[in-house]
CSV table of C-alpha atoms in Angstrom, one decimal:
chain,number,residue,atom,x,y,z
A,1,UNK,CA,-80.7,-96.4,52.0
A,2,UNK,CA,-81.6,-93.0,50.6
A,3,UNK,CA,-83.2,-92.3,47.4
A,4,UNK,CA,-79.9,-90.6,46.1
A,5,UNK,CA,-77.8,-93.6,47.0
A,6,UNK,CA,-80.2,-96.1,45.5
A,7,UNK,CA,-80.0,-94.2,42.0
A,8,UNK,CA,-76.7,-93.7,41.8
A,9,UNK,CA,-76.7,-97.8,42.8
A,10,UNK,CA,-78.7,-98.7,40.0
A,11,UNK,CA,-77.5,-96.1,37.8
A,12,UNK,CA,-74.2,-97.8,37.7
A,13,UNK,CA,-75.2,-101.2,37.3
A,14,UNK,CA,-77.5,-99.5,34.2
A,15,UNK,CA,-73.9,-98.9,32.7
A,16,UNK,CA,-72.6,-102.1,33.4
A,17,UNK,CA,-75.7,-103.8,31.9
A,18,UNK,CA,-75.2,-101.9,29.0
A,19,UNK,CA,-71.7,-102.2,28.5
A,20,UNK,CA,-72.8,-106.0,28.5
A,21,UNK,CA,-75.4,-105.5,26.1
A,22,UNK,CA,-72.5,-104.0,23.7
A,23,UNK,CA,-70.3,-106.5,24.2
A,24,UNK,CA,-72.7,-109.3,23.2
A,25,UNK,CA,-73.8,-107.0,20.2
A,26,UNK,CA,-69.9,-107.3,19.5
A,27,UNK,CA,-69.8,-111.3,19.7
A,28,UNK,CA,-72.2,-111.7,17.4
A,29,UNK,CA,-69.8,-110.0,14.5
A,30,UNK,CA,-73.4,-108.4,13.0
A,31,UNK,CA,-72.7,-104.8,14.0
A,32,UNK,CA,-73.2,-102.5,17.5
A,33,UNK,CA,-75.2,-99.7,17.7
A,34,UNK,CA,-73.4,-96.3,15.8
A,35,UNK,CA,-72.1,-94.7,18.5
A,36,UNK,CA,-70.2,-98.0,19.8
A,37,UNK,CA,-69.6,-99.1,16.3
A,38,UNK,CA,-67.4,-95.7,15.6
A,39,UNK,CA,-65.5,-96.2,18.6
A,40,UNK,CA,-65.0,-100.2,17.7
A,41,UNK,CA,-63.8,-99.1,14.5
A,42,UNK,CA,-61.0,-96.0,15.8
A,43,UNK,CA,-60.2,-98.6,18.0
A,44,UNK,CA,-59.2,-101.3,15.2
A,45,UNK,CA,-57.9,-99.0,13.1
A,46,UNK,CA,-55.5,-97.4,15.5
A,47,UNK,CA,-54.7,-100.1,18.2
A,48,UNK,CA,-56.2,-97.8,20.6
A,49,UNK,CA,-58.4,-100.8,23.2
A,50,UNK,CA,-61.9,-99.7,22.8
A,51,UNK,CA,-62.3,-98.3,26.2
A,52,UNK,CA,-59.5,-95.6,25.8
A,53,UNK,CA,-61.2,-94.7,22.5
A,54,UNK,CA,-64.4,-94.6,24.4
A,55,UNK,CA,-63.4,-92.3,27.0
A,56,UNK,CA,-61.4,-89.5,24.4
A,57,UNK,CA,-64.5,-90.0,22.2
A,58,UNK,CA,-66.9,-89.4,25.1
A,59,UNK,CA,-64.5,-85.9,26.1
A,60,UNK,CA,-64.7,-84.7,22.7
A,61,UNK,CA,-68.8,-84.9,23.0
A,62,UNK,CA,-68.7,-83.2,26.5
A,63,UNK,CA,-68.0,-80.1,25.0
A,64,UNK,CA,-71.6,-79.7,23.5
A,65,UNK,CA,-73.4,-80.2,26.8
A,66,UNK,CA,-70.9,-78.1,29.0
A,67,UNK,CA,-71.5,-74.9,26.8
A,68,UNK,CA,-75.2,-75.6,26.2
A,69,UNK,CA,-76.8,-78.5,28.2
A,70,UNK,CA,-75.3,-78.0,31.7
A,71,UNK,CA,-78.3,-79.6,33.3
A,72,UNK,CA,-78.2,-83.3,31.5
A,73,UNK,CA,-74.3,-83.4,33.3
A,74,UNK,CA,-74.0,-85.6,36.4
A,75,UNK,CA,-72.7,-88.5,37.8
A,76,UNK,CA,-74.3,-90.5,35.3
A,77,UNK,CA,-73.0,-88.6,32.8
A,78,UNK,CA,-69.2,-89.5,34.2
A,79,UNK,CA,-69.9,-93.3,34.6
A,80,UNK,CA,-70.9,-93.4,31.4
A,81,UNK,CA,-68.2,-91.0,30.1
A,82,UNK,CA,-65.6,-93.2,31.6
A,83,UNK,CA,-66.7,-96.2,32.7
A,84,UNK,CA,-68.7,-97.9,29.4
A,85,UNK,CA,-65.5,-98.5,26.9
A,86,UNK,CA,-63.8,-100.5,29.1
A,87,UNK,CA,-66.9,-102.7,30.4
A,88,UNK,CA,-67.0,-103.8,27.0
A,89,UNK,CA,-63.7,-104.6,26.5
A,90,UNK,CA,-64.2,-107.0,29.9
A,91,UNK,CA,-67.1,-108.7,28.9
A,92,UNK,CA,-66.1,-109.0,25.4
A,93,UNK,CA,-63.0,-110.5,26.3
A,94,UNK,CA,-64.8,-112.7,28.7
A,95,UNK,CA,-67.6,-113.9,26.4
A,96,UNK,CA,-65.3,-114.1,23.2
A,97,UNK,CA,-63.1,-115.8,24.9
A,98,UNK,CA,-65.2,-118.9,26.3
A,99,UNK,CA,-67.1,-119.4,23.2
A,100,UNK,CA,-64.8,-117.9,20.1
A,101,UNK,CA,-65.7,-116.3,17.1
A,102,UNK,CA,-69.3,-117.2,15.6
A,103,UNK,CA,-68.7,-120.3,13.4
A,104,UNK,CA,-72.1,-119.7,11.0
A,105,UNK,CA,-74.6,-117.0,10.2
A,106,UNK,CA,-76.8,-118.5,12.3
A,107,UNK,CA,-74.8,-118.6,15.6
A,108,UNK,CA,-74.2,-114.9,14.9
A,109,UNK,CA,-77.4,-113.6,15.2
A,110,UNK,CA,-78.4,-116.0,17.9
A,111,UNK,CA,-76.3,-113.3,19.3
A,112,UNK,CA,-78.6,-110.4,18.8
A,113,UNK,CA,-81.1,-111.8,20.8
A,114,UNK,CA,-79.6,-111.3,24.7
A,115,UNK,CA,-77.8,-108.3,22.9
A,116,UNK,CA,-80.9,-106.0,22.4
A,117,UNK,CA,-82.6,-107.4,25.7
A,118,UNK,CA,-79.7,-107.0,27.8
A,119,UNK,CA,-78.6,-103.6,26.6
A,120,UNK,CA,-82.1,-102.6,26.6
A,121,UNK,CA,-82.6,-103.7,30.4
A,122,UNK,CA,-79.2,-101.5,31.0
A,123,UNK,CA,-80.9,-98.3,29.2
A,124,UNK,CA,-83.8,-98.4,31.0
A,125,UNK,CA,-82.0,-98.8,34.6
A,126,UNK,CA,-79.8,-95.9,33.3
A,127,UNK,CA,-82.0,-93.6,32.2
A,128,UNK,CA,-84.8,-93.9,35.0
A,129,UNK,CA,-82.0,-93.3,37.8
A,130,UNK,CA,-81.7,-90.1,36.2
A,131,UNK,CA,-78.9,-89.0,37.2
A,132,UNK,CA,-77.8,-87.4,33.8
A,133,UNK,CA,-77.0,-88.6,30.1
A,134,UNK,CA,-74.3,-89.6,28.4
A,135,UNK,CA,-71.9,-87.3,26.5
A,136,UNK,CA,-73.2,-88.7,23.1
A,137,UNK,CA,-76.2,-89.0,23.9
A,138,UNK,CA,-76.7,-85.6,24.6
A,139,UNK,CA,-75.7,-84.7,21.1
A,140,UNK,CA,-79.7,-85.6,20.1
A,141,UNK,CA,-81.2,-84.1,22.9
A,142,UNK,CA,-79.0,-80.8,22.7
A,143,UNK,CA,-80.3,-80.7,19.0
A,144,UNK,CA,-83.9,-81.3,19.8
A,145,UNK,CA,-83.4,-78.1,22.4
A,146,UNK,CA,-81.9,-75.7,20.3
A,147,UNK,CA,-82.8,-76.8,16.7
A,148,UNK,CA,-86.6,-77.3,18.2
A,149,UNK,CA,-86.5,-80.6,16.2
A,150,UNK,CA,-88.7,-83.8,17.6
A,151,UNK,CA,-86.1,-86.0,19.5
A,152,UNK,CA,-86.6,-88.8,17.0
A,153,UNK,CA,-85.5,-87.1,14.3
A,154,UNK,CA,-82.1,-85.7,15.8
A,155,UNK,CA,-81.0,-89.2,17.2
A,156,UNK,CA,-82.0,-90.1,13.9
A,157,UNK,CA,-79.6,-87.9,12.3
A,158,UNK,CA,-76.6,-88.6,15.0
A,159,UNK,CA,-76.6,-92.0,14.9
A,160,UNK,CA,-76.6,-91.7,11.0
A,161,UNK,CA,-73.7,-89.3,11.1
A,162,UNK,CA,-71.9,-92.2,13.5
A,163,UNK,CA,-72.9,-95.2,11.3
A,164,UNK,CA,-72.0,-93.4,8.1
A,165,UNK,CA,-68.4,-92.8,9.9
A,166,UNK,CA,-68.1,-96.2,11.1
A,167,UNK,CA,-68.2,-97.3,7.5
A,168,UNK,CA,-66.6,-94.8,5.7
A,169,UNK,CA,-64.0,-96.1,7.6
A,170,UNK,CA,-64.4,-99.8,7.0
A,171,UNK,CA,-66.1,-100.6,10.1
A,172,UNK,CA,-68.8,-103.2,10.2
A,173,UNK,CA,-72.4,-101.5,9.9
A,174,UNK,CA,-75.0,-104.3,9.7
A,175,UNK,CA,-78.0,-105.9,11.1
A,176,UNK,CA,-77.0,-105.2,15.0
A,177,UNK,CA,-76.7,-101.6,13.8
A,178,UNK,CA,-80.6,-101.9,12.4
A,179,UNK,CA,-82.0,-104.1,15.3
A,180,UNK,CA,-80.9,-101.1,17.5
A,181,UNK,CA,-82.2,-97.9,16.0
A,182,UNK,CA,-85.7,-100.6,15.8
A,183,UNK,CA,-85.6,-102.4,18.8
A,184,UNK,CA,-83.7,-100.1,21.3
A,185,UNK,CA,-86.6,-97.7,22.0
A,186,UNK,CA,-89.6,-100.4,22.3
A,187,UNK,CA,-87.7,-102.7,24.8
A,188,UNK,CA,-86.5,-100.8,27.1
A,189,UNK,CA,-89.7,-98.8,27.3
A,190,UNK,CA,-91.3,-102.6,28.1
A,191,UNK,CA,-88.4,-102.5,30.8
A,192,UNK,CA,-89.0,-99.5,32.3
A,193,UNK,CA,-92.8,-100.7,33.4
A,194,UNK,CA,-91.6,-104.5,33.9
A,195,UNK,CA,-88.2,-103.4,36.1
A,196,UNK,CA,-87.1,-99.8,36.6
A,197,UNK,CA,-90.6,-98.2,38.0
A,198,UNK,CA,-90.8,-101.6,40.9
A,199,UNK,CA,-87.0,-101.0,41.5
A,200,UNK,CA,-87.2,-97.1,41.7
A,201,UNK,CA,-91.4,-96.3,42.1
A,202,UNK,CA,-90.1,-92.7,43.1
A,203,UNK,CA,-88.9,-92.2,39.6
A,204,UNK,CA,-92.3,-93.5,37.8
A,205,UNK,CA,-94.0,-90.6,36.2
C-alpha cells in the first residue's frame, strides 16, 4: 500500500471517529463543541437532519478557503465537508437509541468521558493524514494567515462567534462545549505520539 492510499485510509476513518466522538458528545445532552452545536441547533430549529445542515453549513465556509486558502483544500477537506453531518446522525441514532436519553446528571456526563477521548483519537488521525482541513476549521487558520494573529486566539474567536450563535438561538451551550475548547487540544496531541506517528511514522515531524 502506498503512502497516499494509506492517508487517505486513515484520514477517513479520522472522520468517522470524529463524527463518533460528536455523537457521544450529543448523548450526553451537556453540549457539543460550537461548530457542531450551531449545526445541532439549525437542525432542531428547522427540521433540517443534522447532516444536511452540516453539509450547506460546511459550503457556506468553503468560500473563505477557495478565495484565500487554496492550499488547506483536499480530499480531506471533502470528507469532512460532506461526510461528518451524517456520521453523527448514524451513531447518534444508534447510541441514543440502545441506551435512551440520560436519566440523571450523572449519567450525562459519564458521557463526556468516551466523547473527548474518542473525538480526540479522530482529530489526531485526521489531522496527521494531512490531507487538508475542514471548511470550518479553516476559518481560524485563514485568520491567523491574513490577520497575523496566533492560531489560539482566532479559533478562540470562531468557536465563540459559533457558541454565541448556538445560544442566541436557544441551543444548548454547556459543559461539553467547555471540556472541548479545554480538552480537545491536549488529548489529541497525547494521540498523535500514542497512535498517529506508529500508524503514519512518515508524517511524524
Amino acid at each position: 500500500m502506498n503512502t497516499k492510499t494509506k492517508r487517505i485510509i486513515w484520514c477517513f476513518l479520522g472522520v468517522i471517529i470524529i463524527g463518533l466522538g460528536c455523537a457521544l458528545f450529543k448523548q450526553s445532552a451537556c453540549g457539543n463543541d460550537a461548530f457542531t452545536a450551531l449545526n445541532i441547533t439549525i437542525s432542531e430549529k428547522t427540521g433540517i437532519s443534522l447532516g444536511t445542515v452540516t453539509v450547506l453549513m460546511n459550503c457556506i465556509y468553503l468560500i473563505f478557503p477557495l478565495i484565500w486558502g487554496r492550499k488547506y483544500i483536499n480530499i480531506g477537506t471533502i470528507l469532512n465537508g460532506v461526510l461528518l453531518g451524517y456520521i453523527v446522525d448514524f451513531f447518534f441514532k444508534l447510541i441514543n437509541g440502545a441506551f435512551g436519553d440520560p436519566s440523571s446528571l450523572v449519567t450525562r456526563l459519564l458521557w463526556l468521558v468516551p466523547a473527548v477521548i474518542v473525538i480526540s483519537l479522530g482529530i489526531s488521525l485526521y489531522q496527521t493524514a494531512d490531507l487538508g482541513v475542514g471548511p470550518y476549521d479553516y476559518l481560524a487558520l485563514g485568520l491567523r494567515d491574513h490577520l497575523h494573529f496566533p492560531y489560539f486566539a482566532c479559533r478562540i474567536f470562531t468557536d465563540s462567534c459559533c457558541a454565541f450563535a448556538a445560544w442566541i438561538m436557544g441551543g444548548l451551550i454547556g459543559i461539553g462545549t467547555l471540556l472541548c475548547a479545554l480538552c480537545l487540544g491536549p488529548f489529541t496531541q497525547f494521540f498523535d505520539k500514542a497512535v498517529s506517528f506508529k500508524v503514519m511514522p512518515e508524517q511524524a515531524k
